[in-house]
XYZ file of C-alpha atoms in Angstrom:
591
model
C 120.109 108.991 92.583
C 119.132 108.222 89.057
C 116.977 106.243 86.659
C 118.290 102.994 85.209
C 117.082 100.957 82.240
C 118.383 97.930 80.402
C 117.457 95.400 77.720
C 119.064 92.030 77.050
C 118.263 89.767 74.120
C 116.243 90.134 70.923
C 114.793 93.548 71.808
C 118.206 95.096 72.496
C 119.074 98.119 70.348
C 120.320 101.652 70.840
C 116.878 102.945 69.874
C 115.191 100.745 72.487
C 117.643 101.910 75.138
C 117.078 105.571 74.301
C 113.305 105.108 74.308
C 113.312 103.384 77.681
C 115.555 106.039 79.175
C 113.250 108.832 78.021
C 110.404 107.267 80.009
C 112.400 107.799 83.214
C 114.357 110.953 82.387
C 112.497 112.861 85.116
C 114.558 110.860 87.632
C 117.841 112.242 86.348
C 117.864 115.497 84.382
C 121.585 116.240 84.766
C 123.095 113.773 82.291
C 122.131 110.878 80.061
C 124.124 107.899 78.923
C 123.853 104.721 76.883
C 126.136 101.709 76.486
C 125.692 98.615 74.318
C 127.666 95.711 72.953
C 124.848 94.624 70.663
C 123.398 92.008 73.015
C 123.048 94.141 76.148
C 121.916 97.757 76.411
C 122.297 99.922 79.524
C 120.708 103.391 79.616
C 120.933 105.963 82.382
C 119.426 109.281 83.480
C 121.643 110.899 86.097
C 120.759 113.060 89.075
C 124.157 114.419 90.130
C 124.688 114.416 93.911
C 128.253 113.173 94.499
C 131.061 114.227 92.150
C 129.169 116.491 89.786
C 131.717 116.073 86.988
C 131.076 114.224 83.738
C 133.654 111.618 84.800
C 131.044 110.134 87.142
C 128.350 109.824 84.476
C 126.791 106.441 83.810
C 126.681 103.748 82.544
C 130.094 103.535 84.203
C 132.999 101.347 83.066
C 136.784 101.358 83.038
C 137.665 98.690 80.493
C 134.259 97.830 78.975
C 134.580 94.287 80.337
C 132.381 95.203 83.310
C 129.687 97.881 83.088
C 127.318 99.248 85.736
C 124.150 101.350 85.741
C 123.269 102.252 89.299
C 120.577 104.153 91.194
C 120.981 105.187 94.828
C 123.660 106.158 97.298
C 126.368 104.169 99.081
C 126.618 106.199 102.266
C 129.807 104.535 103.548
C 131.597 104.935 100.205
C 134.462 106.941 101.719
C 135.274 104.142 104.171
C 135.082 101.537 101.409
C 137.236 103.659 99.134
C 139.987 103.689 101.772
C 139.915 99.872 101.736
C 139.987 99.663 97.950
C 142.523 102.378 97.155
C 145.447 99.996 97.629
C 144.133 97.845 94.766
C 142.726 100.426 92.359
C 143.532 103.880 91.052
C 140.331 105.909 91.360
C 139.467 108.433 88.651
C 136.425 110.012 90.325
C 135.227 110.899 93.819
C 131.854 109.231 93.239
C 130.227 106.363 95.099
C 129.508 104.775 91.710
C 133.170 104.013 91.124
C 133.484 102.650 94.668
C 130.595 100.249 94.024
C 132.102 99.277 90.665
C 135.497 98.476 92.224
C 133.905 96.691 95.181
C 132.141 94.311 92.792
C 135.354 93.862 90.841
C 137.278 92.856 93.978
C 134.754 91.028 96.141
C 131.901 90.201 93.793
C 128.530 89.533 95.380
C 130.150 88.912 98.750
C 130.912 92.617 98.867
C 127.220 93.541 99.030
C 127.133 93.006 102.792
C 129.723 95.748 103.195
C 127.356 98.339 101.726
C 125.478 100.817 103.891
C 123.088 102.487 101.519
C 120.061 102.442 99.275
C 120.636 101.008 95.835
C 119.381 99.171 92.792
C 121.760 98.408 89.951
C 122.534 96.367 86.885
C 126.084 95.021 86.489
C 127.200 93.230 83.335
C 130.351 91.111 83.140
C 131.182 90.684 79.450
C 133.842 88.058 80.130
C 131.334 85.734 81.830
C 128.290 86.896 79.827
C 126.364 87.354 83.081
C 123.990 90.157 84.066
C 123.512 90.841 87.776
C 120.588 92.890 89.127
C 120.679 93.809 92.828
C 118.287 95.591 95.191
C 119.137 96.953 98.640
C 118.250 95.264 101.928
C 114.872 96.903 102.531
C 113.849 97.983 99.037
C 114.465 101.709 99.459
C 115.257 101.900 95.753
C 112.899 100.224 93.260
C 113.812 97.738 90.548
C 111.438 96.015 88.097
C 112.001 93.429 85.382
C 110.268 91.438 82.655
C 111.669 88.125 81.422
C 110.478 85.919 78.575
C 111.945 83.810 75.766
C 113.133 86.978 74.005
C 115.263 88.191 76.901
C 115.028 90.534 79.865
C 114.098 94.189 80.427
C 114.756 96.031 83.697
C 114.115 99.544 84.949
C 113.714 101.802 87.971
C 110.077 102.257 86.956
C 107.540 99.953 85.342
C 106.406 102.525 82.781
C 109.659 102.152 80.864
C 108.910 98.449 80.351
C 105.253 98.652 79.262
C 105.725 99.773 75.633
C 108.000 96.805 74.904
C 105.544 94.108 75.992
C 101.971 93.123 75.151
C 100.820 91.934 78.568
C 97.665 93.151 80.306
C 96.426 93.255 83.890
C 97.205 90.287 86.140
C 93.729 89.323 87.383
C 95.002 87.465 90.441
C 97.104 90.472 91.437
C 94.107 92.766 90.943
C 91.992 90.765 93.389
C 94.843 90.776 95.893
C 95.372 94.519 95.489
C 91.698 95.288 96.115
C 91.705 93.041 99.172
C 94.959 94.116 100.787
C 95.945 97.398 99.126
C 99.146 95.724 97.925
C 100.393 92.752 95.931
C 102.667 90.305 97.730
C 105.938 88.930 96.472
C 107.426 89.868 93.116
C 104.180 90.303 91.184
C 102.773 93.633 90.045
C 99.399 94.489 88.548
C 100.819 93.930 85.063
C 101.203 90.309 84.034
C 104.842 89.307 83.736
C 106.280 92.535 85.174
C 107.957 91.702 88.475
C 109.516 93.662 91.290
C 112.869 92.341 92.441
C 112.304 91.734 96.132
C 114.334 93.678 98.718
C 117.596 91.998 99.670
C 117.650 89.843 96.506
C 119.744 89.552 93.393
C 118.874 88.292 89.931
C 121.412 86.679 87.635
C 120.860 86.187 83.909
C 123.031 84.112 81.615
C 123.025 86.278 78.501
C 123.900 83.333 76.241
C 121.246 80.845 77.427
C 118.676 83.373 78.770
C 118.477 81.355 81.994
C 117.537 83.417 85.025
C 117.862 82.780 88.763
C 116.833 84.888 91.760
C 118.372 84.514 95.223
C 118.225 86.271 98.566
C 121.449 87.949 99.662
C 120.175 89.558 102.869
C 118.053 88.026 105.629
C 116.442 90.208 108.274
C 116.756 89.116 111.929
C 113.894 86.859 113.013
C 114.579 86.375 116.717
C 113.796 89.043 119.305
C 116.202 87.879 121.968
C 118.335 90.957 122.557
C 118.273 93.184 125.623
C 120.387 96.320 125.227
C 121.056 97.903 128.648
C 121.812 101.327 127.160
C 119.219 101.131 124.385
C 118.446 104.862 124.307
C 122.102 105.910 124.260
C 123.133 103.331 121.671
C 120.175 104.256 119.462
C 121.199 107.914 119.661
C 124.766 107.002 118.701
C 123.650 104.977 115.685
C 121.249 107.707 114.588
C 123.945 110.364 114.843
C 126.202 108.307 112.602
C 123.391 107.512 110.157
C 122.613 111.226 109.876
C 126.302 112.088 109.440
C 126.599 109.684 106.519
C 123.403 110.963 104.899
C 124.540 114.575 105.031
C 127.419 113.817 102.650
C 126.482 115.569 99.421
C 127.823 117.945 96.787
C 124.364 119.538 96.380
C 122.056 121.314 98.880
C 120.374 119.188 101.570
C 117.124 119.985 103.401
C 114.633 118.397 105.801
C 111.176 116.919 105.404
C 109.638 117.961 108.733
C 106.155 116.733 109.642
C 106.224 117.938 113.244
C 106.013 114.382 114.554
C 108.496 112.587 116.777
C 110.595 110.901 114.096
C 111.232 113.782 111.703
C 111.834 116.105 114.678
C 114.557 113.800 116.027
C 116.232 113.764 112.614
C 115.922 117.559 112.407
C 117.594 117.930 115.811
C 120.513 115.683 114.855
C 120.888 117.306 111.432
C 120.931 120.819 112.863
C 123.686 119.738 115.254
C 125.787 118.206 112.451
C 125.178 120.518 109.496
C 126.942 123.591 110.809
C 124.671 125.887 108.821
C 121.038 126.940 108.605
C 119.085 124.383 106.596
C 115.763 124.559 104.787
C 112.889 122.491 106.167
C 109.508 121.760 104.579
C 106.169 120.666 106.000
C 102.691 120.000 104.620
C 99.568 121.396 106.273
C 95.848 120.987 105.628
C 93.864 124.211 106.188
C 90.879 123.703 108.457
C 91.871 120.207 109.604
C 91.928 120.021 113.405
C 94.464 117.158 113.267
C 96.982 119.120 111.204
C 100.447 118.796 112.796
C 102.158 121.534 110.804
C 102.078 123.860 113.813
C 104.444 121.470 115.598
C 106.767 121.521 112.599
C 106.924 125.304 112.856
C 107.626 125.055 116.590
C 110.467 122.571 116.066
C 111.976 124.577 113.215
C 111.908 127.746 115.323
C 113.642 125.980 118.217
C 116.345 124.592 115.920
C 116.804 127.751 113.857
C 115.748 126.194 110.561
C 114.620 128.135 107.508
C 111.133 126.656 107.459
C 108.747 126.501 104.489
C 105.151 125.550 105.378
C 103.208 124.245 102.367
C 99.423 124.129 102.240
C 97.653 121.199 100.621
C 93.985 121.443 99.661
C 91.300 119.417 97.912
C 92.068 121.431 94.790
C 95.705 120.311 94.943
C 94.521 116.723 95.229
C 92.381 117.034 92.109
C 95.090 118.788 90.099
C 97.880 116.353 90.991
C 96.050 113.016 91.199
C 96.562 111.779 87.622
C 100.104 113.101 87.351
C 101.078 111.437 90.634
C 99.491 108.169 89.490
C 101.532 108.253 86.295
C 104.715 108.557 88.312
C 103.607 105.974 90.884
C 103.209 103.231 88.231
C 100.491 101.685 90.410
C 97.170 102.840 91.846
C 97.817 105.343 94.634
C 97.327 103.223 97.746
C 97.520 106.002 100.314
C 96.458 109.672 100.203
C 99.891 110.602 101.640
C 101.406 110.208 98.195
C 100.047 113.455 96.803
C 101.274 115.747 99.613
C 104.723 114.142 99.266
C 104.503 114.833 95.531
C 103.766 118.522 96.138
C 106.321 118.915 98.935
C 109.042 117.482 96.690
C 107.984 119.781 93.867
C 108.251 122.873 96.080
C 111.427 121.836 97.903
C 113.229 121.088 94.621
C 113.427 124.829 93.998
C 115.968 125.036 96.856
C 117.471 121.598 97.505
C 118.178 118.289 95.772
C 118.248 116.046 98.853
C 115.797 115.766 101.763
C 116.288 113.836 104.987
C 113.109 112.192 106.266
C 111.953 110.437 109.444
C 110.274 107.602 107.537
C 110.911 104.040 108.688
C 111.009 104.691 112.433
C 107.493 103.430 113.154
C 108.115 100.210 111.248
C 111.431 99.551 113.001
C 110.589 100.606 116.564
C 106.901 99.555 116.715
C 105.361 102.999 116.593
C 101.892 102.294 115.207
C 98.812 101.626 117.300
C 98.298 98.254 115.644
C 101.752 97.085 116.743
C 100.403 96.879 120.272
C 97.446 94.929 118.959
C 99.844 92.478 117.336
C 100.931 91.427 120.798
C 97.526 89.875 121.385
C 97.008 88.340 117.938
C 97.009 84.567 118.064
C 98.271 83.766 114.590
C 99.891 85.061 111.448
C 96.571 84.606 109.676
C 94.994 87.181 111.989
C 97.943 89.519 111.564
C 97.578 89.426 107.799
C 93.819 89.860 107.990
C 94.346 92.945 110.121
C 95.821 94.639 107.052
C 92.842 93.946 104.833
C 91.595 96.944 102.926
C 88.316 95.557 101.651
C 86.585 92.327 102.736
C 86.732 89.569 100.136
C 82.935 89.575 99.961
C 83.028 93.180 98.758
C 85.782 92.375 96.258
C 83.608 89.602 94.837
C 80.770 92.092 94.403
C 83.125 94.531 92.688
C 84.593 92.071 90.204
C 81.857 89.463 89.881
C 82.955 86.143 88.382
C 86.480 87.426 87.856
C 87.101 87.335 91.606
C 85.631 83.917 92.341
C 88.634 82.041 90.970
C 91.061 83.689 93.352
C 89.371 84.952 96.525
C 89.234 81.598 98.306
C 93.008 81.374 98.047
C 93.451 84.799 99.615
C 91.433 84.328 102.786
C 94.287 83.328 105.063
C 97.110 84.976 103.154
C 99.495 82.667 105.008
C 102.264 83.291 102.501
C 102.518 87.020 103.056
C 105.662 86.458 105.116
C 108.241 83.876 104.132
C 110.019 81.840 106.755
C 109.035 80.004 109.927
C 107.140 81.651 112.757
C 109.058 82.459 115.926
C 108.005 82.542 119.537
C 109.420 86.045 119.940
C 106.642 87.592 117.900
C 108.986 88.804 115.198
C 107.057 87.072 112.416
C 104.159 89.437 113.052
C 106.572 92.352 112.879
C 107.814 90.994 109.543
C 104.255 91.502 108.286
C 104.808 95.225 108.744
C 107.940 95.134 106.635
C 106.341 92.855 104.054
C 103.018 94.623 103.580
C 103.664 98.206 104.626
C 107.293 99.269 104.395
C 107.795 98.251 100.770
C 104.679 100.172 99.777
C 105.799 103.177 101.818
C 109.260 103.210 100.259
C 107.941 102.898 96.719
C 105.629 105.821 97.421
C 108.467 107.978 98.734
C 110.744 107.155 95.812
C 108.203 107.685 93.032
C 106.674 110.887 94.429
C 110.045 112.521 95.095
C 111.862 111.316 91.988
C 109.050 112.678 89.838
C 110.824 115.975 90.577
C 114.397 114.614 90.673
C 114.439 114.861 94.465
C 116.383 112.352 96.570
C 114.902 111.445 99.964
C 117.237 109.826 102.485
C 115.931 107.884 105.485
C 118.393 107.624 108.416
C 116.045 105.347 110.382
C 116.493 102.728 107.638
C 120.231 102.499 108.124
C 120.559 98.712 108.322
C 122.346 98.914 111.689
C 119.359 100.721 113.209
C 116.797 98.400 111.634
C 118.637 95.326 112.883
C 118.819 96.831 116.359
C 115.062 97.389 116.354
C 114.245 93.927 114.994
C 116.477 92.089 117.472
C 115.361 93.955 120.589
C 112.782 92.296 122.818
C 109.351 93.792 122.205
C 108.947 94.817 125.838
C 111.912 97.170 125.438
C 110.118 98.947 122.593
C 106.459 99.004 123.680
C 106.593 98.144 127.393
C 105.706 94.912 129.166
C 101.976 95.464 128.629
C 102.239 97.051 125.199
C 101.130 100.413 126.574
C 104.006 102.435 125.075
C 105.274 103.031 121.560
C 108.850 103.172 120.223
C 110.171 103.743 123.744
C 113.817 104.597 122.859
C 112.741 107.255 120.361
C 110.245 108.795 122.765
C 113.041 109.066 125.341
C 115.255 110.811 122.803
C 112.442 113.150 121.789
C 111.896 114.118 125.417
C 115.645 114.682 125.834
C 115.813 116.936 122.767
C 112.527 118.854 123.089
C 111.332 118.535 126.687
C 108.451 116.814 128.453
C 105.691 119.117 127.213
C 106.307 118.244 123.566
C 106.737 114.538 124.287
C 103.395 114.205 126.092
C 101.220 115.200 123.164
C 99.141 112.475 121.547
C 100.368 110.873 118.313
C 98.259 112.139 115.418
C 100.141 110.979 112.359
C 100.321 112.433 108.892
C 96.673 112.397 107.867
C 95.115 113.543 104.578
C 91.401 114.470 105.020
C 90.208 112.605 101.919
C 87.020 111.356 103.589
C 86.087 114.850 104.766
C 86.625 116.302 101.302
C 84.479 113.591 99.758
C 81.714 114.200 102.279
C 81.771 117.993 102.586
C 83.304 119.420 99.394
C 80.704 119.217 96.596
C 83.206 120.103 93.864
C 85.633 117.428 95.043
C 82.897 114.795 95.232
C 81.646 115.630 91.729
C 85.187 115.438 90.398
C 85.583 111.949 91.864
C 82.234 110.853 90.417
C 82.240 112.481 86.979
C 85.933 112.530 86.066
C 86.983 109.238 87.622
C 84.281 106.777 88.689
C 82.246 107.244 85.509
C 85.319 107.158 83.267
C 86.511 104.382 80.988
C 89.016 103.210 83.582
C 86.326 101.369 85.562
C 85.406 98.902 82.814
C 87.027 96.015 84.690
C 84.396 96.111 87.444
C 81.200 94.061 87.432
C 78.201 95.499 85.597
C 76.231 97.841 87.832
C 78.771 97.937 90.659
C 80.236 101.376 89.920
C 76.781 102.839 89.262
C 75.691 101.560 92.674
C 78.707 103.155 94.333
C 78.003 106.464 92.571
C 74.399 106.260 93.765
C 75.547 105.897 97.362
C 77.769 108.952 96.993
C 74.939 111.001 95.474
C 72.647 109.940 98.326
C 75.324 110.918 100.850
C 75.518 107.401 102.307
C 78.868 108.154 103.894
C 79.646 105.033 105.890
C 83.266 103.828 106.203
C 82.831 101.172 103.505
C 81.690 103.814 100.997
C 84.850 105.866 101.541
C 87.082 102.800 101.218
C 85.396 101.572 98.062
C 85.383 105.029 96.471
C 89.087 105.357 97.219
C 90.159 102.010 95.805
C 87.924 102.164 92.708
C 88.909 105.747 91.874
C 92.615 105.029 92.145
C 92.397 101.861 90.111
C 90.394 103.703 87.427
C 93.016 106.442 87.097
C 95.855 103.930 86.963
C 94.033 101.719 84.456
C 93.551 104.679 82.129
C 97.166 105.835 82.461
C 98.521 102.299 82.069
C 96.620 101.764 78.828
C 97.879 105.068 77.419
C 101.488 104.174 78.209
C 101.120 100.609 76.943
C 99.610 101.727 73.651
C 102.253 104.394 73.068
C 105.299 103.625 70.996
C 108.541 103.533 73.020
C 109.606 106.796 71.422
C 106.506 108.585 72.663
C 105.954 107.073 76.102
C 108.079 109.655 77.887
C 105.704 112.475 76.939
C 102.913 110.945 79.031
C 104.623 112.051 82.240
C 103.045 115.481 81.645
C 99.503 114.173 82.195
């Protein structure tokens, strides 16, 4: 796990590479590296997890004809190494060298052999071609900016900002306020794009011509019936956990107390052969706090458990810092507890295993059952709306009118033809939710140089979940949720634990805003009335503040306060980073 940065073209220089790397050095404090041939610059901040020696530092090369800067983990690297050892003499025990040799032997066709999470830049000097690649589901982030002067890429957007003069993408802003996310490659900053999951980008360094192609396609037909679905799911999960326990640094568990993280904890405790540290977040005074179940599971499994309290004060203290690391407005309150948990856990471990991804793969959310009755993709997309377009028009005034009519149906939120099996609606979950979730996990954990691994997002498990007929996951009438996982949970922890109602990881933001005067005044005075809200229509923010002062706490007030506050913080942070010189931008991470 690391931070990667690169520049190709007119902007390329050792100074530019060093400046960009400093903006992401929090991702990899163990080693730094820079390589350039004058036209291409690769810079790297390393978090050492496999092969801790300097031989595995990056950018990595053997003959300087091919160079790689890589972020992530190839979990099946030992298996791949055994295939490659007949052709190459390995000098390290790292997965980086395995990936490097795999590309040397099989090129892009070798990507399908990878079981892992990854984003990398690979430069072939003989062909003058740069290749950027992102993993199947977007577990690892990768951003780029391309214009007539060349290309810049990085693990985080903030490293790109100081090198460009672009401002906010108004169309993306309207979409963000409406749906809490921006579809496709676009980000909130004009010209800065996110390489989509399962895609590669190729740049001809001589001509500056760029092309983007998909290398991985998720299953779209739900036509599979697995007779032994529970047993086969358990087998795949056991193997996914085994692979994700491979590490040369301490590994721990992110344990919420829910079904998914508890299943991972059970399998890890059976495989690890030693007492592991586990960490959970709790909210004092919240009657829906699940941390008590985390303590119960950890006691049953003999884990060394660390409960962590999260309060309104923590939220206030960490909000701006977390936004800086997120590179985007915080779109879910979960981000800040993950930020704090990673900060605390990093004192003991460098890697955490998490249960994230199970609900998306095995249809675990309440709205998945509602999908079964939705008549069209348009309705499925609308179900994810955060704020009605009418409200967005009020917020932004004339700025919104140009774009909101185009957003009403949001028919393009999922590419590809609809299918009778209902899988297109499930693709909405991956398109609109999973990518946002994974970015949140990566940014909040890597702010503290913490790697989070997600066994449920092993591609073999995801493909199993996406191919299985819906009835096998939620029942014929849609009255169950993630059936195979619930069966495993009951097997591991008994019927009493499995019968409790799903609560979910919930941050009591609305309650704090309504009941905590200090928290509400912080939101109003320090955020809503700050300079970051200047993009909104005249009088809109003042009206929202008036509703908060008058205690008009209806659901729309909470939603609007949340989205405006988070945009305001991000807007302020973005402008500070953009206006900083590249040599100074790294210091802003201490906001």
